[in-house]
CSV table of C-alpha atoms and ligand atoms in Angstrom, one decimal:
chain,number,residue,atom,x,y,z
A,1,UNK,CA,-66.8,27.9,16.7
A,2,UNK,CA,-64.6,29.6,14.1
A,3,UNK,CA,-62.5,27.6,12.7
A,4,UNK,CA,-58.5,28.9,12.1
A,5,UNK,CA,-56.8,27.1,8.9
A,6,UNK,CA,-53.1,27.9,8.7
A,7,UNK,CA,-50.3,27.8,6.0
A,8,UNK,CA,-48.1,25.0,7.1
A,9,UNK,CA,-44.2,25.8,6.5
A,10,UNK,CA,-42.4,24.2,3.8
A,11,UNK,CA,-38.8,25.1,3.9
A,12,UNK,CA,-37.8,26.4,0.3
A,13,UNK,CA,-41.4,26.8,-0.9
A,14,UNK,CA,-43.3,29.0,1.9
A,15,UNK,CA,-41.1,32.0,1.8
A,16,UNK,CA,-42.5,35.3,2.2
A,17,UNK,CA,-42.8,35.6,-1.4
A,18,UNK,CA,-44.8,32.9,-1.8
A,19,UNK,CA,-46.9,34.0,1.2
A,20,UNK,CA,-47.3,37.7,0.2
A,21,UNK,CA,-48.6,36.1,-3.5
A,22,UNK,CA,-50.6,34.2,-1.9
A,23,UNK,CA,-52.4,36.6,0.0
A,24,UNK,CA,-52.4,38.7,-2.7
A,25,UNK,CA,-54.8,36.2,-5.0
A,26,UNK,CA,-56.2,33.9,-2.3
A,27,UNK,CA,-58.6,34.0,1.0
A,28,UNK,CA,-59.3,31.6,3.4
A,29,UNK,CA,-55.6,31.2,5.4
A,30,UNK,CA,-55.6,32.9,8.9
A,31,UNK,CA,-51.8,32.7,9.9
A,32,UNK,CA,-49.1,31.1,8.0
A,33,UNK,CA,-46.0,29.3,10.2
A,34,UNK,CA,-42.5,30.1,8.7
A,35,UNK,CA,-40.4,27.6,7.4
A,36,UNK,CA,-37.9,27.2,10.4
A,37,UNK,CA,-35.5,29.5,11.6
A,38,UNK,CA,-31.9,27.9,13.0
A,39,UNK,CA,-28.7,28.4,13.8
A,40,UNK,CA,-25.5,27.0,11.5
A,41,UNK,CA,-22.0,28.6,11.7
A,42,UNK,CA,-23.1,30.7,14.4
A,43,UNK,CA,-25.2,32.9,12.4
A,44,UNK,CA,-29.0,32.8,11.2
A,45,UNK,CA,-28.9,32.8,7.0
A,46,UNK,CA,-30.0,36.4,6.1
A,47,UNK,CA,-32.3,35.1,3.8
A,48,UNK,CA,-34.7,33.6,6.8
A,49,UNK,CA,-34.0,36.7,8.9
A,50,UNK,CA,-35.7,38.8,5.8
A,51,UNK,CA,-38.4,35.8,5.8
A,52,UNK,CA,-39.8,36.8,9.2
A,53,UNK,CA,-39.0,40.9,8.6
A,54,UNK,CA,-42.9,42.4,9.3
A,55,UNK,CA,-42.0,44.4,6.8
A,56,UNK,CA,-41.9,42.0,4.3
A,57,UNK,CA,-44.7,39.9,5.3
A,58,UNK,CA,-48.2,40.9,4.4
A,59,UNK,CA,-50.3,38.3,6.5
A,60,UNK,CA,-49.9,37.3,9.8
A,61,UNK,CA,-46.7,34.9,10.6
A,62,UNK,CA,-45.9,32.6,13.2
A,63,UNK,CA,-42.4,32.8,12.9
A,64,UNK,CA,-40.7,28.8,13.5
A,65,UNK,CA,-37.3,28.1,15.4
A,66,UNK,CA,-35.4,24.9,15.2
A,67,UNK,CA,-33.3,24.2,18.1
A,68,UNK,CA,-32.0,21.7,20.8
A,69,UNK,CA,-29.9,23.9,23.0
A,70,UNK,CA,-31.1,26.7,25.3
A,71,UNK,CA,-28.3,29.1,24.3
A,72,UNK,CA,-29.6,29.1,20.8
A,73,UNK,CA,-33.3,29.1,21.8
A,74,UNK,CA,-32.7,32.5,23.6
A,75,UNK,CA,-30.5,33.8,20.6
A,76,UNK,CA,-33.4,32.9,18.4
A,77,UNK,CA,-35.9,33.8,21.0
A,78,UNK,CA,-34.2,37.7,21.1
A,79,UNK,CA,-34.1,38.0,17.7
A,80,UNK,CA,-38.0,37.3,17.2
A,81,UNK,CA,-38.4,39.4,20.1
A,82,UNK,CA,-37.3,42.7,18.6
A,83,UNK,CA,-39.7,42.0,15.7
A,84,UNK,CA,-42.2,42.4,18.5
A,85,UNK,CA,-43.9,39.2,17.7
A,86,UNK,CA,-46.4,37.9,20.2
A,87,UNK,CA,-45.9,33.5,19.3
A,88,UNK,CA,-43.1,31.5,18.0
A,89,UNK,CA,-43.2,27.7,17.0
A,90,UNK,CA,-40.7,25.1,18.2
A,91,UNK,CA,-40.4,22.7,15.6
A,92,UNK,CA,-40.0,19.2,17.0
A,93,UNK,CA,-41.2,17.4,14.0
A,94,UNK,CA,-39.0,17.6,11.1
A,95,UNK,CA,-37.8,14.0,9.9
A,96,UNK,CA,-35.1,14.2,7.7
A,97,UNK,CA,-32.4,12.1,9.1
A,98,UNK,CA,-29.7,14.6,8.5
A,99,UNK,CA,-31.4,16.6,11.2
A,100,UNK,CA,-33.4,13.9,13.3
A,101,UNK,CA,-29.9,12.0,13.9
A,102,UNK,CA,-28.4,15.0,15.4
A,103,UNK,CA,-31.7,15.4,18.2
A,104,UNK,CA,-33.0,18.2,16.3
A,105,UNK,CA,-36.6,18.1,14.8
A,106,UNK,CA,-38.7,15.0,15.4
A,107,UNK,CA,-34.9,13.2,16.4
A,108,UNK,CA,-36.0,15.0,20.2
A,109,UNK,CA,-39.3,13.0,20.5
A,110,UNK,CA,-37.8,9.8,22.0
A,111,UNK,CA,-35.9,12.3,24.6
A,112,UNK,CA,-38.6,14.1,26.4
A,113,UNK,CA,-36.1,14.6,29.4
A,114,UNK,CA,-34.1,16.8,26.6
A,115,UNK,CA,-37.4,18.8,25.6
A,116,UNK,CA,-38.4,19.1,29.5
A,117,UNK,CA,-34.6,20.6,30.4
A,118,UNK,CA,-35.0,23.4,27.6
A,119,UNK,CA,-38.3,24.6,28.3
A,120,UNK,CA,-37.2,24.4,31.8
A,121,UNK,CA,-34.4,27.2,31.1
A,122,UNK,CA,-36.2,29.1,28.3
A,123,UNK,CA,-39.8,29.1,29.4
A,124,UNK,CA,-39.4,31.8,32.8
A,125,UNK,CA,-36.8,34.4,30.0
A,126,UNK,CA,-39.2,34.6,26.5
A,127,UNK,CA,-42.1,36.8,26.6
A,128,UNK,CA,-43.6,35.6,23.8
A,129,UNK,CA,-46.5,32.6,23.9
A,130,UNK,CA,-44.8,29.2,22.6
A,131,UNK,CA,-46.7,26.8,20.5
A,132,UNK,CA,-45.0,23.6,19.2
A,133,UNK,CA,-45.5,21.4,16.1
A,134,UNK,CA,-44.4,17.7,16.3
A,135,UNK,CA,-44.8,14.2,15.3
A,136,UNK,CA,-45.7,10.9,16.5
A,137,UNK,CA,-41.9,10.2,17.1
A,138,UNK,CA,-39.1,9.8,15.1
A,139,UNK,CA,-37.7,5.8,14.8
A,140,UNK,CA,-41.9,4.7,15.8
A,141,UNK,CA,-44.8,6.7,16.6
A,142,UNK,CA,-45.5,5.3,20.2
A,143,UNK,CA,-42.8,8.3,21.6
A,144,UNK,CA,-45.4,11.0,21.9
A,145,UNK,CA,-47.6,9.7,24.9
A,146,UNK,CA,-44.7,10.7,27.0
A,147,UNK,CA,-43.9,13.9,25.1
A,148,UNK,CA,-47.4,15.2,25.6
A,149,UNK,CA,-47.6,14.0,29.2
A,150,UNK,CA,-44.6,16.0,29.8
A,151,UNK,CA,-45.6,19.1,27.7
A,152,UNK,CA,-48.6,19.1,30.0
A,153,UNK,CA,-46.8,20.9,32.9
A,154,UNK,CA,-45.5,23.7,30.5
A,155,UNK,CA,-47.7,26.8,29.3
A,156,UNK,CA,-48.0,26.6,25.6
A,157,UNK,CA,-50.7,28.3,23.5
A,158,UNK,CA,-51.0,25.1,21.3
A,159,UNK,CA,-50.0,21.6,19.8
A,160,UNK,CA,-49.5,21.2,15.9
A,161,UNK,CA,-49.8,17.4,16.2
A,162,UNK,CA,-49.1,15.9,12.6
A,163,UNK,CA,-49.8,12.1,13.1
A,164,UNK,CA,-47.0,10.8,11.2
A,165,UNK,CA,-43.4,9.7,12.5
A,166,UNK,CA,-40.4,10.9,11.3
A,167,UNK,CA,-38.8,7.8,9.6
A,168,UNK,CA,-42.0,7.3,7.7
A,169,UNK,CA,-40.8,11.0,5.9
A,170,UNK,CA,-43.8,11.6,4.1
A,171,UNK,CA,-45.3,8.1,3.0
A,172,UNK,CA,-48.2,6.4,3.7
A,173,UNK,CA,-51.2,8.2,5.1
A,174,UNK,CA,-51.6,10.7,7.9
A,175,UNK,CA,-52.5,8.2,11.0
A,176,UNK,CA,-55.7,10.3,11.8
A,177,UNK,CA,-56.8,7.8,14.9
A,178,UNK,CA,-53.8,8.9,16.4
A,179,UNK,CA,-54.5,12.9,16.7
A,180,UNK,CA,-57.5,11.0,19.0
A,181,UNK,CA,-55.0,9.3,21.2
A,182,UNK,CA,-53.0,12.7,21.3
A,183,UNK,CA,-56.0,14.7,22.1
A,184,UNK,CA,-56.8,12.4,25.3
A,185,UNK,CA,-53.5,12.8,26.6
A,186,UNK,CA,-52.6,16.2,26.1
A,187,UNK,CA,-54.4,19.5,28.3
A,188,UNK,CA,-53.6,21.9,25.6
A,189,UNK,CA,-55.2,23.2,22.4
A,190,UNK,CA,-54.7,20.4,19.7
A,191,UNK,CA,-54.4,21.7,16.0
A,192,UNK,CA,-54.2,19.3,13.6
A,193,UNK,CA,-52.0,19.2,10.0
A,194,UNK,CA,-51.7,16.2,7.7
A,195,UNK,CA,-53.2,15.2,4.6
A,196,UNK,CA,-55.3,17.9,4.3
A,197,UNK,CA,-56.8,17.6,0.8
A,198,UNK,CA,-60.2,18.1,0.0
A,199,UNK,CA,-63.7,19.0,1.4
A,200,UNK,CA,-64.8,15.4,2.7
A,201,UNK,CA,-61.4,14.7,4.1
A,202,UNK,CA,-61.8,18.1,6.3
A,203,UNK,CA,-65.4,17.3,6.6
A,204,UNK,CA,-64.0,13.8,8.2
A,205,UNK,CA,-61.9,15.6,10.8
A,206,UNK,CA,-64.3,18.3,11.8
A,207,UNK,CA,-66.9,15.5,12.7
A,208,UNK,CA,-64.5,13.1,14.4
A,209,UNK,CA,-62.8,16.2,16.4
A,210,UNK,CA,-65.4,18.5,17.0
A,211,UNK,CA,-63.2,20.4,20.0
A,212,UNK,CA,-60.6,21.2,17.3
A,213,UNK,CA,-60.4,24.8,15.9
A,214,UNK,CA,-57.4,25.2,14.3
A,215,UNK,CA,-56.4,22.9,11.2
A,216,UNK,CA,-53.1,23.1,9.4
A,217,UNK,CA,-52.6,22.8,5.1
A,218,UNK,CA,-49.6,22.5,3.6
A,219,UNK,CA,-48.6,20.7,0.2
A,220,UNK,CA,-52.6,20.6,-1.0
A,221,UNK,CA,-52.6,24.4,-0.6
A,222,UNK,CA,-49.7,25.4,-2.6
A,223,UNK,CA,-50.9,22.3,-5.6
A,224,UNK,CA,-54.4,24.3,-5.1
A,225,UNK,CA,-54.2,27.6,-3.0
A,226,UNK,CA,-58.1,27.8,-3.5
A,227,UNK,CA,-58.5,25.4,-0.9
A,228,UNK,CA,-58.8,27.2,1.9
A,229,UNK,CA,-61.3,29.6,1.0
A,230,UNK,CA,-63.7,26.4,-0.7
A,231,UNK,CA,-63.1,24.5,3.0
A,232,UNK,CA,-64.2,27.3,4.8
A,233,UNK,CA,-67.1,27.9,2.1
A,234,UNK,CA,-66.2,31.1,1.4
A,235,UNK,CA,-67.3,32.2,-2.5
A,236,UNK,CA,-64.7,31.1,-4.6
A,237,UNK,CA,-64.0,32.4,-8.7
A,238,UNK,CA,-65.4,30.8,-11.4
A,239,UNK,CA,-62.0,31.4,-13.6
A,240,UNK,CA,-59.7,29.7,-11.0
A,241,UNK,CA,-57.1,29.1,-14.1
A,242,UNK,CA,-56.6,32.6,-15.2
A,243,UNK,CA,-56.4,33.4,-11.5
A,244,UNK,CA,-54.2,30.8,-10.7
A,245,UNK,CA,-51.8,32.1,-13.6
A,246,UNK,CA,-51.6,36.0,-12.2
A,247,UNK,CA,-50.4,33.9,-9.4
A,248,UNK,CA,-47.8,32.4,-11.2
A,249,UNK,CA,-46.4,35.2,-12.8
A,250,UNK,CA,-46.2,37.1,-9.9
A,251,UNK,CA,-44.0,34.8,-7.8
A,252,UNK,CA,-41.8,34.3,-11.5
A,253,UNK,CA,-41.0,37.3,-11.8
A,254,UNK,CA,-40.4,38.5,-8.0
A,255,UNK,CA,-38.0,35.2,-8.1
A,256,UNK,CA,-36.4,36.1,-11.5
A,257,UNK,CA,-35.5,40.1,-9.9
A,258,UNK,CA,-34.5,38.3,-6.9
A,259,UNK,CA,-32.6,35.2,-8.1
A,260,UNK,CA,-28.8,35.6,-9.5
A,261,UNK,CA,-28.9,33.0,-12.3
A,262,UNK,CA,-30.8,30.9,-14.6
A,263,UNK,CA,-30.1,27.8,-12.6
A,264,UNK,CA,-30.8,29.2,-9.2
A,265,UNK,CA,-34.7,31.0,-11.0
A,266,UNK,CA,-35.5,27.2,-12.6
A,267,UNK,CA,-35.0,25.2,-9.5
A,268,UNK,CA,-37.0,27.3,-7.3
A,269,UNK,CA,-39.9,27.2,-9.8
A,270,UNK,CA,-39.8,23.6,-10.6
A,271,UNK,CA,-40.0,23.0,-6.8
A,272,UNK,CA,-43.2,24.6,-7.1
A,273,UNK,CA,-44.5,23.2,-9.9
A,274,UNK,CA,-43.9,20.0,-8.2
A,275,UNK,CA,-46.7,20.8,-6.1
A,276,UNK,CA,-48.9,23.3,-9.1
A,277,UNK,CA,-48.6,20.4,-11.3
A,278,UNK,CA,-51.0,18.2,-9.2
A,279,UNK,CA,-53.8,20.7,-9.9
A,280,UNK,CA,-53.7,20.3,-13.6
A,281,UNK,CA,-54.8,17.6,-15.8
A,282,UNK,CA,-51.7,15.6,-17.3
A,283,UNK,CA,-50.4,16.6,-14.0
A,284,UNK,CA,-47.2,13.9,-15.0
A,285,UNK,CA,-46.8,15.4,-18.3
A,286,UNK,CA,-47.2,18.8,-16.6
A,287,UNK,CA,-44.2,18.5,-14.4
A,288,UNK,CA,-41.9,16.7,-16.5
A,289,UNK,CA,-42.6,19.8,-19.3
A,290,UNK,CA,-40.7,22.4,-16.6
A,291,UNK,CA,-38.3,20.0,-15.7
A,292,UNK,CA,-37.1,19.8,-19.0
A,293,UNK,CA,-37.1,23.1,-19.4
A,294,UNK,CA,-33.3,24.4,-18.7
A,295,UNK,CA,-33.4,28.2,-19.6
A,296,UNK,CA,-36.2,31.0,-19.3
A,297,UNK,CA,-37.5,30.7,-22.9
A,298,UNK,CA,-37.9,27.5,-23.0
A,299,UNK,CA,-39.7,27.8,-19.5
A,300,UNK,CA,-42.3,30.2,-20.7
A,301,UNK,CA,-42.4,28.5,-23.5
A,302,UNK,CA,-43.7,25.3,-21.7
A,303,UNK,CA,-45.7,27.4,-18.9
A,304,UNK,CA,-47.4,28.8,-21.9
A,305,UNK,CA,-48.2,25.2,-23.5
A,306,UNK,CA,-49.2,24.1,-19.9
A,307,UNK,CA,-51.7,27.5,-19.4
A,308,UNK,CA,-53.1,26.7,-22.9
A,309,UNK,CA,-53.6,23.1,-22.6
A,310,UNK,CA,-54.5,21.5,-19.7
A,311,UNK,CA,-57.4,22.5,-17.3
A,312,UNK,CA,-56.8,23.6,-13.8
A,313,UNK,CA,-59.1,21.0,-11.5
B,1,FMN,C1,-40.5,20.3,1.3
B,1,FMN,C2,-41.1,20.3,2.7
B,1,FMN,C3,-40.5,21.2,3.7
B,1,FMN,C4,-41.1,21.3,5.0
B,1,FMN,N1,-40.5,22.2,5.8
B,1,FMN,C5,-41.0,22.3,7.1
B,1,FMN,C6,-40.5,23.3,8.1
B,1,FMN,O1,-39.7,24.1,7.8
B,1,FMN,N2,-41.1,23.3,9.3
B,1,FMN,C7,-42.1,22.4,9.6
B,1,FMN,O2,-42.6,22.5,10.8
B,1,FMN,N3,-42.6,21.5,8.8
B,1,FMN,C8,-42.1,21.5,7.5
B,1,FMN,N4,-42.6,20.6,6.6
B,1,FMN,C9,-43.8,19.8,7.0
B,1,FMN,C10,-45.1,20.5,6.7
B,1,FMN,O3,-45.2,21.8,7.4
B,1,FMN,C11,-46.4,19.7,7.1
B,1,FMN,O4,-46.3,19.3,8.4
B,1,FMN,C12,-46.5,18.4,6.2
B,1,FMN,O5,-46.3,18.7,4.8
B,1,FMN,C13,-47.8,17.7,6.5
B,1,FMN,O6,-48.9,18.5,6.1
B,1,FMN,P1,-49.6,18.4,4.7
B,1,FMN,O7,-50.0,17.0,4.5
B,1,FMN,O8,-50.8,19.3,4.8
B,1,FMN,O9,-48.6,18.8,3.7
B,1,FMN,C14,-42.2,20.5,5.3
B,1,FMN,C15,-42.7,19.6,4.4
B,1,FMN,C16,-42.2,19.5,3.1
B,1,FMN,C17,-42.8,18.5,2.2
């Protein structure tokens, strides 16, 4: 069986740029979902419509919608459409409270009747295969047995099931015994994301859910974006730092063209290097050298220090 490993969407990190760099330097990811599309004032930001642009996307995207109202869903649903893409994701898993509260995210699990009417309406007018990533639930993770019960009557090309509910955010461990429970109940194609860290971790999974094909990576790729290609054993470089640092400098200075303002450049790169910081040793020290840095000299100087100092693991 070949196995399909996927860039997970993380809104504000996963943009195209960071998806074209990565392509660009590393192997291994088959499809990478798009941080969520939605809906506020009426309009869809422009930067999200350029996200999901083909032309600005140089691997293959899943483009993802946020929604709970069918008027919006076919909005979004015609826009992907004229990109002539052939899948879209429904996100029904994000937690943060500021969205869960209003029933958007994983704040739908505990109203299946909600999910059921929408794909009722949308499901006979898109013409695009629907996949959908979700949680365990939102206030406790016992609301997806009726989710997935319900889901079964619908024709989706898969389940992203990330065994974690929404008020948990992102704490504790991924509750992998419960992607079992999800697989028994649900007919459709189960691809799993959570936690996703290293070799015997993925080993673990494959073993314990040897029907599963597809396997989603998000915050362990972008801290070490050779991890895809080392899980799928594919050769990997012996000078991962220097690599690793061509990868750095390319998203720097696409952000620093793209970004109006010192402020605006430094935030969006010490988001990442919340993550890049993981995969070096002092990793603490690592991070809390680009958040002190609050203009561009003083960040290079520091990324320089970093490159030169600690090893990449
Ligand atoms: C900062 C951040 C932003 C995220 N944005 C999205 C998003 O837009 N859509 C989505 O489905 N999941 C989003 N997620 C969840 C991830 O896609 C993924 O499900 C989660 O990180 C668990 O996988 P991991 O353990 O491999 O990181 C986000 C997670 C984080 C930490």
């Amino acid at each position: 069986m070949d196995i399909k490993l996927s860039l997970a969407p993380l809104q504000g990190v996963t943009d195209y740029y960071f998806r074209n760099a990565f392509a660009k330097y590393f192997g291994g990811i088959d499809v990478a979902f798009t941080p969520y599309l939605r809906i506020q004032y009426g309009e869809v930001r422009k930067s999200l419509l350029h996200d999901i642009q083909p032309e600005n996307n140089q691997m293959p995207v899943v483009p993802q919608i946020m929604t709970n109202s069918v008027e919006e869903f076919l909005f979004l649903a015609q826009l992907i459409e004229q990109l002539d893409y052939k899948e879209v994701n429904w996100n029904l898993g994000c937690p943060y409270p500021m969205v869960a509260k209003r029933k958007l995210g994983s704040g739908m699990l505990a109203f299946p009747e909600l999910i059921q009417s929408i794909l009722d309406e949308v499901m006979p007018k898109i013409n695009f295969k629907l996949s959908i990533k979700m949680r365990s639930g939102y206030e406790t993770p016992d609301e997806f047995p009726k989710v997935l019960e319900m889901l079964n009557n619908y024709e989706l090309s898969e389940i992203i099931f990330h065994p974690r509910y929404g008020k948990q955010l992102y704490k504790g461990a991924a509750d992998v015994p419960l992607f079992g429970k999800a697989f028994e109940l649900s007919k459709h194609k189960l691809a799993y994301n959570g936690d996703i860290t290293n070799a015997a971790f993925f080993a673990n999974l494959q073993t314990q859910f040897p029907q599963t094909e597809h396997f989603m990576i998000g915050r362990a790729l972008i801290s070490n974006p050779f991890l895809a290609a080392e899980l799928k054993g594919l050769p990997t470089v012996s000078n991962k730092k220097a690599v690793f640092k061509e990868f750095h400098n390319t998203l720097y200075q696409q952000f620093a063209e793209k970004l109006s303002g010192t402020g605006h450049l430094m935030s969006k790169m010490l988001a990442l290097w919340e993550y890049f910081s993981l995969s070096f040793t002092n990793s603490h020290k690592v991070y809390k050298r680009i958040k002190k840095a609050s203009n561009v000299a003083r960040y290079n100087e520091a990324v320089s220090i970093i490159f030169r100092e600690e090893d990449f693991l």
